[in-house]
mmCIF file of C-alpha atoms and ligand atoms in Angstrom:
data_model
loop_
_atom_site.group_PDB
_atom_site.id
_atom_site.type_symbol
_atom_site.label_atom_id
_atom_site.label_comp_id
_atom_site.label_asym_id
_atom_site.label_seq_id
_atom_site.Cartn_x
_atom_site.Cartn_y
_atom_site.Cartn_z
ATOM 1 C CA MET A 1 0.301 28.370 6.314
ATOM 2 C CA TRP A 2 3.043 25.780 5.879
ATOM 3 C CA ARG A 3 6.653 26.085 6.881
ATOM 4 C CA ARG A 4 9.364 23.491 6.687
ATOM 5 C CA VAL A 5 11.860 23.677 9.528
ATOM 6 C CA ALA A 6 15.474 23.049 8.550
ATOM 7 C CA SER A 7 16.314 21.347 11.932
ATOM 8 C CA LEU A 8 14.175 18.406 10.946
ATOM 9 C CA SER A 9 16.326 17.465 8.043
ATOM 10 C CA HIS A 10 18.210 14.901 10.098
ATOM 11 C CA ILE A 11 15.207 12.657 10.195
ATOM 12 C CA LEU A 12 14.808 12.775 6.404
ATOM 13 C CA SER A 13 16.428 9.718 4.918
ATOM 14 C CA PRO A 14 16.188 8.360 1.461
ATOM 15 C CA SER A 15 14.841 4.869 1.153
ATOM 16 C CA LYS A 16 16.285 2.241 -1.107
ATOM 17 C CA SER A 17 14.280 0.235 -3.729
ATOM 18 C CA SER A 18 15.673 -2.132 -6.340
ATOM 19 C CA ALA A 19 15.009 -1.858 -10.103
ATOM 20 C CA LEU A 20 13.197 -5.257 -9.806
ATOM 21 C CA HIS A 21 10.779 -3.770 -7.330
ATOM 22 C CA GLN A 22 10.145 -0.729 -9.421
ATOM 23 C CA GLY A 23 9.473 -2.943 -12.407
ATOM 24 C CA ILE A 24 6.825 -4.859 -10.543
ATOM 25 C CA CYS A 25 5.226 -1.628 -9.600
ATOM 26 C CA ARG A 26 5.275 -0.138 -12.988
ATOM 27 C CA ARG A 27 3.697 -3.164 -14.462
ATOM 28 C CA THR A 28 1.039 -3.215 -11.786
ATOM 29 C CA VAL A 29 0.130 0.418 -12.414
ATOM 30 C CA TRP A 30 0.020 -0.046 -16.146
ATOM 31 C CA GLU A 31 -2.081 -3.172 -16.179
ATOM 32 C CA ALA A 32 -4.479 -2.095 -13.505
ATOM 33 C CA PHE A 33 -5.416 1.394 -14.701
ATOM 34 C CA THR A 34 -9.018 1.992 -15.719
ATOM 35 C CA THR A 35 -10.245 4.917 -17.820
ATOM 36 C CA ASP A 36 -12.019 6.232 -14.744
ATOM 37 C CA ILE A 37 -8.698 6.704 -12.968
ATOM 38 C CA MET A 38 -7.082 8.196 -16.058
ATOM 39 C CA HIS A 39 -9.884 10.673 -16.447
ATOM 40 C CA PRO A 40 -10.874 11.927 -12.936
ATOM 41 C CA ALA A 41 -13.278 14.597 -11.986
ATOM 42 C CA ILE A 42 -11.257 17.871 -12.401
ATOM 43 C CA GLY A 43 -9.707 18.990 -9.101
ATOM 44 C CA GLY A 44 -11.285 16.408 -6.853
ATOM 45 C CA VAL A 45 -11.534 17.113 -3.169
ATOM 46 C CA ALA A 46 -8.530 19.501 -3.399
ATOM 47 C CA SER A 47 -10.397 22.114 -5.350
ATOM 48 C CA GLU A 48 -13.134 22.363 -2.649
ATOM 49 C CA GLU A 49 -13.219 24.973 0.076
ATOM 50 C CA LYS A 50 -11.836 22.507 2.557
ATOM 51 C CA ASN A 51 -8.315 22.453 1.158
ATOM 52 C CA PRO A 52 -7.296 19.357 3.196
ATOM 53 C CA LEU A 53 -3.919 18.692 4.713
ATOM 54 C CA ILE A 54 -2.870 15.157 4.049
ATOM 55 C CA THR A 55 -0.338 13.057 5.853
ATOM 56 C CA PHE A 56 0.272 9.533 4.492
ATOM 57 C CA VAL A 57 1.352 7.089 7.271
ATOM 58 C CA LEU A 58 3.376 4.150 5.849
ATOM 59 C CA GLY A 59 5.339 1.210 7.232
ATOM 60 C CA GLY A 60 5.114 -2.595 7.168
ATOM 61 C CA PRO A 61 2.479 -4.599 9.074
ATOM 62 C CA GLY A 62 3.076 -4.126 12.790
ATOM 63 C CA SER A 63 5.399 -1.147 12.394
ATOM 64 C CA GLY A 64 3.290 0.953 14.749
ATOM 65 C CA LYS A 65 1.279 3.139 12.286
ATOM 66 C CA GLY A 66 -2.078 2.725 14.079
ATOM 67 C CA THR A 67 -0.623 3.296 17.585
ATOM 68 C CA GLN A 68 1.213 6.479 16.422
ATOM 69 C CA CYS A 69 -1.864 7.727 14.528
ATOM 70 C CA ALA A 70 -3.937 7.543 17.761
ATOM 71 C CA LYS A 71 -1.330 9.642 19.571
ATOM 72 C CA ILE A 72 -1.294 12.259 16.702
ATOM 73 C CA VAL A 73 -5.102 12.464 16.789
ATOM 74 C CA GLU A 74 -5.052 12.931 20.522
ATOM 75 C CA THR A 75 -2.321 15.565 20.501
ATOM 76 C CA PHE A 76 -2.909 17.403 17.271
ATOM 77 C CA GLY A 77 -6.576 16.880 16.416
ATOM 78 C CA TYR A 78 -6.074 15.027 13.056
ATOM 79 C CA LYS A 79 -8.783 12.745 11.618
ATOM 80 C CA HIS A 80 -7.434 9.198 11.308
ATOM 81 C CA LEU A 81 -8.415 7.207 8.170
ATOM 82 C CA SER A 82 -6.960 3.679 8.114
ATOM 83 C CA ALA A 83 -7.370 2.156 4.614
ATOM 84 C CA GLY A 84 -7.321 -1.307 6.118
ATOM 85 C CA ASP A 85 -10.035 -0.335 8.591
ATOM 86 C CA LEU A 86 -12.223 1.155 5.785
ATOM 87 C CA LEU A 87 -11.862 -2.075 3.860
ATOM 88 C CA ARG A 88 -12.694 -4.122 6.808
ATOM 89 C CA LYS A 89 -15.804 -2.039 7.350
ATOM 90 C CA GLU A 90 -16.839 -2.752 3.741
ATOM 91 C CA ILE A 91 -16.530 -6.478 4.480
ATOM 92 C CA SER A 92 -18.602 -6.303 7.706
ATOM 93 C CA SER A 93 -21.293 -4.026 6.127
ATOM 94 C CA ASN A 94 -21.874 -6.750 3.509
ATOM 95 C CA SER A 95 -21.211 -4.365 0.555
ATOM 96 C CA GLU A 96 -21.179 -5.934 -2.874
ATOM 97 C CA ASN A 97 -17.400 -5.933 -2.945
ATOM 98 C CA GLY A 98 -17.083 -7.399 0.624
ATOM 99 C CA ALA A 99 -16.280 -10.924 -0.463
ATOM 100 C CA MET A 100 -13.684 -9.892 -2.958
ATOM 101 C CA ILE A 101 -12.075 -7.612 -0.330
ATOM 102 C CA LEU A 102 -11.954 -10.394 2.191
ATOM 103 C CA ASP A 103 -10.299 -12.732 -0.170
ATOM 104 C CA THR A 104 -7.766 -10.127 -1.132
ATOM 105 C CA ILE A 105 -6.879 -9.326 2.477
ATOM 106 C CA LYS A 106 -6.670 -13.064 3.352
ATOM 107 C CA GLU A 107 -4.032 -13.296 0.665
ATOM 108 C CA GLY A 108 -2.190 -10.145 1.805
ATOM 109 C CA LYS A 109 -2.765 -8.706 -1.674
ATOM 110 C CA ILE A 110 -3.876 -5.114 -2.589
ATOM 111 C CA VAL A 111 -7.519 -4.184 -3.260
ATOM 112 C CA PRO A 112 -8.156 -2.412 -6.542
ATOM 113 C CA SER A 113 -6.998 1.160 -5.989
ATOM 114 C CA GLU A 114 -10.132 2.976 -7.229
ATOM 115 C CA MET A 115 -12.255 1.110 -4.576
ATOM 116 C CA THR A 116 -9.939 2.125 -1.726
ATOM 117 C CA VAL A 117 -9.449 5.762 -2.968
ATOM 118 C CA LYS A 118 -13.304 6.142 -3.198
ATOM 119 C CA LEU A 119 -13.720 5.052 0.375
ATOM 120 C CA ILE A 120 -11.084 7.559 1.527
ATOM 121 C CA GLN A 121 -12.678 10.191 -0.614
ATOM 122 C CA LYS A 122 -16.035 9.646 0.988
ATOM 123 C CA GLU A 123 -14.446 10.027 4.414
ATOM 124 C CA ILE A 124 -12.553 13.230 3.538
ATOM 125 C CA GLU A 125 -15.700 14.822 1.951
ATOM 126 C CA SER A 126 -17.945 13.976 4.922
ATOM 127 C CA SER A 127 -15.473 15.050 7.655
ATOM 128 C CA ASP A 128 -15.617 18.404 9.436
ATOM 129 C CA ASN A 129 -11.858 18.107 9.931
ATOM 130 C CA HIS A 130 -9.415 19.267 7.278
ATOM 131 C CA LYS A 131 -6.332 17.502 8.656
ATOM 132 C CA PHE A 132 -6.060 13.826 7.748
ATOM 133 C CA LEU A 133 -3.792 10.934 8.573
ATOM 134 C CA ILE A 134 -4.206 8.450 5.805
ATOM 135 C CA ASP A 135 -2.768 5.171 7.378
ATOM 136 C CA GLY A 136 -1.674 2.141 5.314
ATOM 137 C CA PHE A 137 -2.148 4.039 2.038
ATOM 138 C CA PRO A 138 -0.766 4.263 -0.653
ATOM 139 C CA ARG A 139 0.339 0.589 -0.582
ATOM 140 C CA CYS A 140 1.691 0.683 -4.139
ATOM 141 C CA GLU A 141 2.355 3.028 -7.077
ATOM 142 C CA GLU A 142 -1.165 2.166 -8.434
ATOM 143 C CA ASN A 143 -2.672 3.368 -5.134
ATOM 144 C CA ARG A 144 -0.578 6.544 -5.205
ATOM 145 C CA ILE A 145 -1.397 7.503 -8.782
ATOM 146 C CA ALA A 146 -5.151 6.703 -8.319
ATOM 147 C CA PHE A 147 -5.204 9.020 -5.163
ATOM 148 C CA GLU A 148 -3.420 11.866 -7.009
ATOM 149 C CA GLN A 149 -5.725 11.490 -9.929
ATOM 150 C CA ILE A 150 -9.030 11.149 -8.127
ATOM 151 C CA ILE A 151 -8.466 13.335 -5.072
ATOM 152 C CA GLY A 152 -6.417 15.840 -7.154
ATOM 153 C CA MET A 153 -3.568 16.424 -4.737
ATOM 154 C CA GLU A 154 -0.379 14.918 -3.209
ATOM 155 C CA PRO A 155 0.246 14.489 0.434
ATOM 156 C CA ASN A 156 1.795 17.325 2.319
ATOM 157 C CA ILE A 157 4.111 14.934 4.250
ATOM 158 C CA VAL A 158 4.659 11.170 4.508
ATOM 159 C CA LEU A 159 5.629 9.384 7.691
ATOM 160 C CA PHE A 160 7.527 6.166 7.275
ATOM 161 C CA PHE A 161 7.816 3.836 10.344
ATOM 162 C CA ASP A 162 10.936 1.803 9.695
ATOM 163 C CA CYS A 163 10.952 -1.392 11.639
ATOM 164 C CA PRO A 164 12.987 -4.701 11.325
ATOM 165 C CA GLU A 165 10.828 -7.656 9.933
ATOM 166 C CA ASP A 166 11.325 -9.874 12.971
ATOM 167 C CA GLU A 167 9.987 -7.133 15.304
ATOM 168 C CA MET A 168 6.979 -6.552 13.005
ATOM 169 C CA VAL A 169 6.206 -10.318 12.918
ATOM 170 C CA LYS A 170 6.476 -10.477 16.754
ATOM 171 C CA ARG A 171 4.094 -7.601 17.149
ATOM 172 C CA VAL A 172 1.396 -8.757 14.700
ATOM 173 C CA LEU A 173 1.441 -12.307 16.088
ATOM 174 C CA SER A 174 0.839 -11.020 19.636
ATOM 175 C CA ARG A 175 -1.778 -8.253 18.983
ATOM 176 C CA ASN A 176 -4.839 -10.616 19.002
ATOM 177 C CA GLU A 177 -7.255 -8.398 17.243
ATOM 178 C CA GLY A 178 -8.995 -11.393 15.631
ATOM 179 C CA ARG A 179 -7.835 -10.307 12.104
ATOM 180 C CA VAL A 180 -7.948 -12.913 9.305
ATOM 181 C CA ASP A 181 -4.577 -11.742 8.135
ATOM 182 C CA ASP A 182 -2.668 -11.814 11.379
ATOM 183 C CA ASN A 183 -1.308 -15.332 10.956
ATOM 184 C CA ILE A 184 2.275 -16.265 10.001
ATOM 185 C CA ASP A 185 1.521 -17.333 6.445
ATOM 186 C CA THR A 186 -0.348 -14.139 5.505
ATOM 187 C CA ILE A 187 2.157 -11.939 7.370
ATOM 188 C CA LYS A 188 4.951 -13.454 5.250
ATOM 189 C CA LYS A 189 2.935 -12.552 2.084
ATOM 190 C CA ARG A 190 2.241 -8.960 3.427
ATOM 191 C CA LEU A 191 5.883 -8.403 4.094
ATOM 192 C CA LYS A 192 6.812 -9.404 0.533
ATOM 193 C CA VAL A 193 4.067 -7.177 -0.894
ATOM 194 C CA PHE A 194 5.334 -4.310 1.353
ATOM 195 C CA ALA A 195 8.977 -4.746 0.144
ATOM 196 C CA ALA A 196 8.035 -5.044 -3.484
ATOM 197 C CA LEU A 197 5.224 -2.506 -3.834
ATOM 198 C CA ASN A 198 5.268 -0.046 -0.867
ATOM 199 C CA LEU A 199 8.949 0.739 -0.708
ATOM 200 C CA PRO A 200 8.850 2.281 -4.237
ATOM 201 C CA VAL A 201 6.090 4.632 -3.051
ATOM 202 C CA ILE A 202 8.330 5.688 -0.100
ATOM 203 C CA LYS A 203 11.212 6.177 -2.570
ATOM 204 C CA HIS A 204 9.047 8.336 -4.803
ATOM 205 C CA TYR A 205 8.008 10.640 -1.973
ATOM 206 C CA THR A 206 11.589 10.623 -0.563
ATOM 207 C CA GLU A 207 12.826 11.986 -3.834
ATOM 208 C CA LYS A 208 10.227 14.769 -3.432
ATOM 209 C CA GLY A 209 11.483 15.645 -0.009
ATOM 210 C CA LYS A 210 8.202 14.598 1.685
ATOM 211 C CA VAL A 211 9.204 11.580 3.806
ATOM 212 C CA TYR A 212 10.028 11.648 7.438
ATOM 213 C CA LYS A 213 11.609 8.320 8.378
ATOM 214 C CA ILE A 214 11.065 7.303 11.959
ATOM 215 C CA ASN A 215 12.799 4.501 13.837
ATOM 216 C CA GLY A 216 9.875 2.252 14.638
ATOM 217 C CA VAL A 217 11.659 0.250 17.381
ATOM 218 C CA GLY A 218 10.935 1.138 21.039
ATOM 219 C CA THR A 219 7.941 1.903 23.197
ATOM 220 C CA ALA A 220 4.970 3.794 21.744
ATOM 221 C CA ASP A 221 6.067 6.867 23.818
ATOM 222 C CA GLU A 222 9.691 6.675 22.697
ATOM 223 C CA ILE A 223 8.580 6.605 19.046
ATOM 224 C CA PHE A 224 6.142 9.359 19.580
ATOM 225 C CA LYS A 225 9.096 11.538 20.725
ATOM 226 C CA GLN A 226 10.309 11.385 17.073
ATOM 227 C CA VAL A 227 6.858 12.046 15.659
ATOM 228 C CA HIS A 228 5.901 15.009 17.880
ATOM 229 C CA PRO A 229 8.414 17.555 16.525
ATOM 230 C CA ILE A 230 7.380 16.830 12.976
ATOM 231 C CA PHE A 231 3.874 18.124 13.769
ATOM 232 C CA THR A 232 4.857 20.961 16.121
ATOM 233 C CA GLU A 233 7.826 22.396 14.214
ATOM 234 C CA LEU A 234 7.051 21.565 10.600
ATOM 235 C CA PHE A 235 3.955 23.727 10.301
ATOM 236 C CA VAL A 236 2.763 27.118 11.584
ATOM 237 C CA LYS A 237 -0.674 26.228 12.736
HETATM 238 O O1 C5P B 328 -3.052 -1.484 6.765
HETATM 239 P P1 C5P B 328 -3.641 -2.877 7.263
HETATM 240 O O2 C5P B 328 -2.642 -3.790 7.805
HETATM 241 O O3 C5P B 328 -4.901 -2.730 8.134
HETATM 242 O O4 C5P B 328 -4.142 -3.566 5.893
HETATM 243 C C1 C5P B 328 -4.686 -4.879 5.950
HETATM 244 C C2 C5P B 328 -4.894 -5.294 4.565
HETATM 245 O O5 C5P B 328 -5.824 -4.504 3.804
HETATM 246 C C3 C5P B 328 -3.607 -5.317 3.638
HETATM 247 O O6 C5P B 328 -2.766 -6.397 3.775
HETATM 248 C C4 C5P B 328 -4.256 -5.418 2.196
HETATM 249 O O7 C5P B 328 -4.786 -6.652 1.946
HETATM 250 C C5 C5P B 328 -5.512 -4.452 2.455
HETATM 251 N N1 C5P B 328 -5.252 -3.040 2.041
HETATM 252 C C6 C5P B 328 -5.224 -2.756 0.675
HETATM 253 N N2 C5P B 328 -4.915 -1.484 0.272
HETATM 254 C C7 C5P B 328 -4.594 -0.563 1.136
HETATM 255 C C8 C5P B 328 -4.544 -0.862 2.578
HETATM 256 C C9 C5P B 328 -4.837 -2.084 2.948
HETATM 257 O O8 C5P B 328 -5.562 -3.621 -0.153
HETATM 258 N N3 C5P B 328 -4.260 0.703 0.772
HETATM 259 MG MG1 MG B 329 -3.272 -0.562 11.074
#
């Protein structure tokens, strides 16, 4: 059973998004929709016995999403699904879409939503777990709407790691994971895409009272001190 705890309301903080950014998003959603997305299988994963608990984990590149997800997995037993990792797995498994996904990632752009949602759906359906952290998704309104249509549910909560751009750039440039998009040119593009397309998603869920905004500056342990009570106090396990 789910229970919202009033004492957590102080970490709820509405995000700002300009009309311009919303315009970009709306156009993207409209132009990119396929009939498949508009006519999903009724109910999706949500109608199955599993009844998953979904947390979306959002924030710019280098905001600490992956690090905090690892801690949540360790402490609370969630299954971590990183949209970026699922897409990179598609590239390395030489799938038919691999080359297109690689080009998109190199440009810091967003892969067509249906593709990413289908990868997430496969993971949810094949997992024994019912508690999911979906990291780096939805990246834009098109992603969000595709998820809600295909999976047939909204997230229970959304974590937003709020971090200044200069701190995010510093972290990404020093992490040395061999990623094709961790260079200054692509990082700049990713930051622009984040501001234009991801902030409207955060705004949408803030208006629905689902967003927990976390100060993403500090050590991993310091930041986890803000994350921990959300999972211990928010829900009766
Ligand atoms: O989240 P992460 O930084 O691992 O994402 C890397 C890249 O993967 C993004 O910059 C984007 O090109 C792609 N991506 C995407 N759609 C998502 C998540 C990631 O296209 N929902
Ligand atoms: Mg990551």
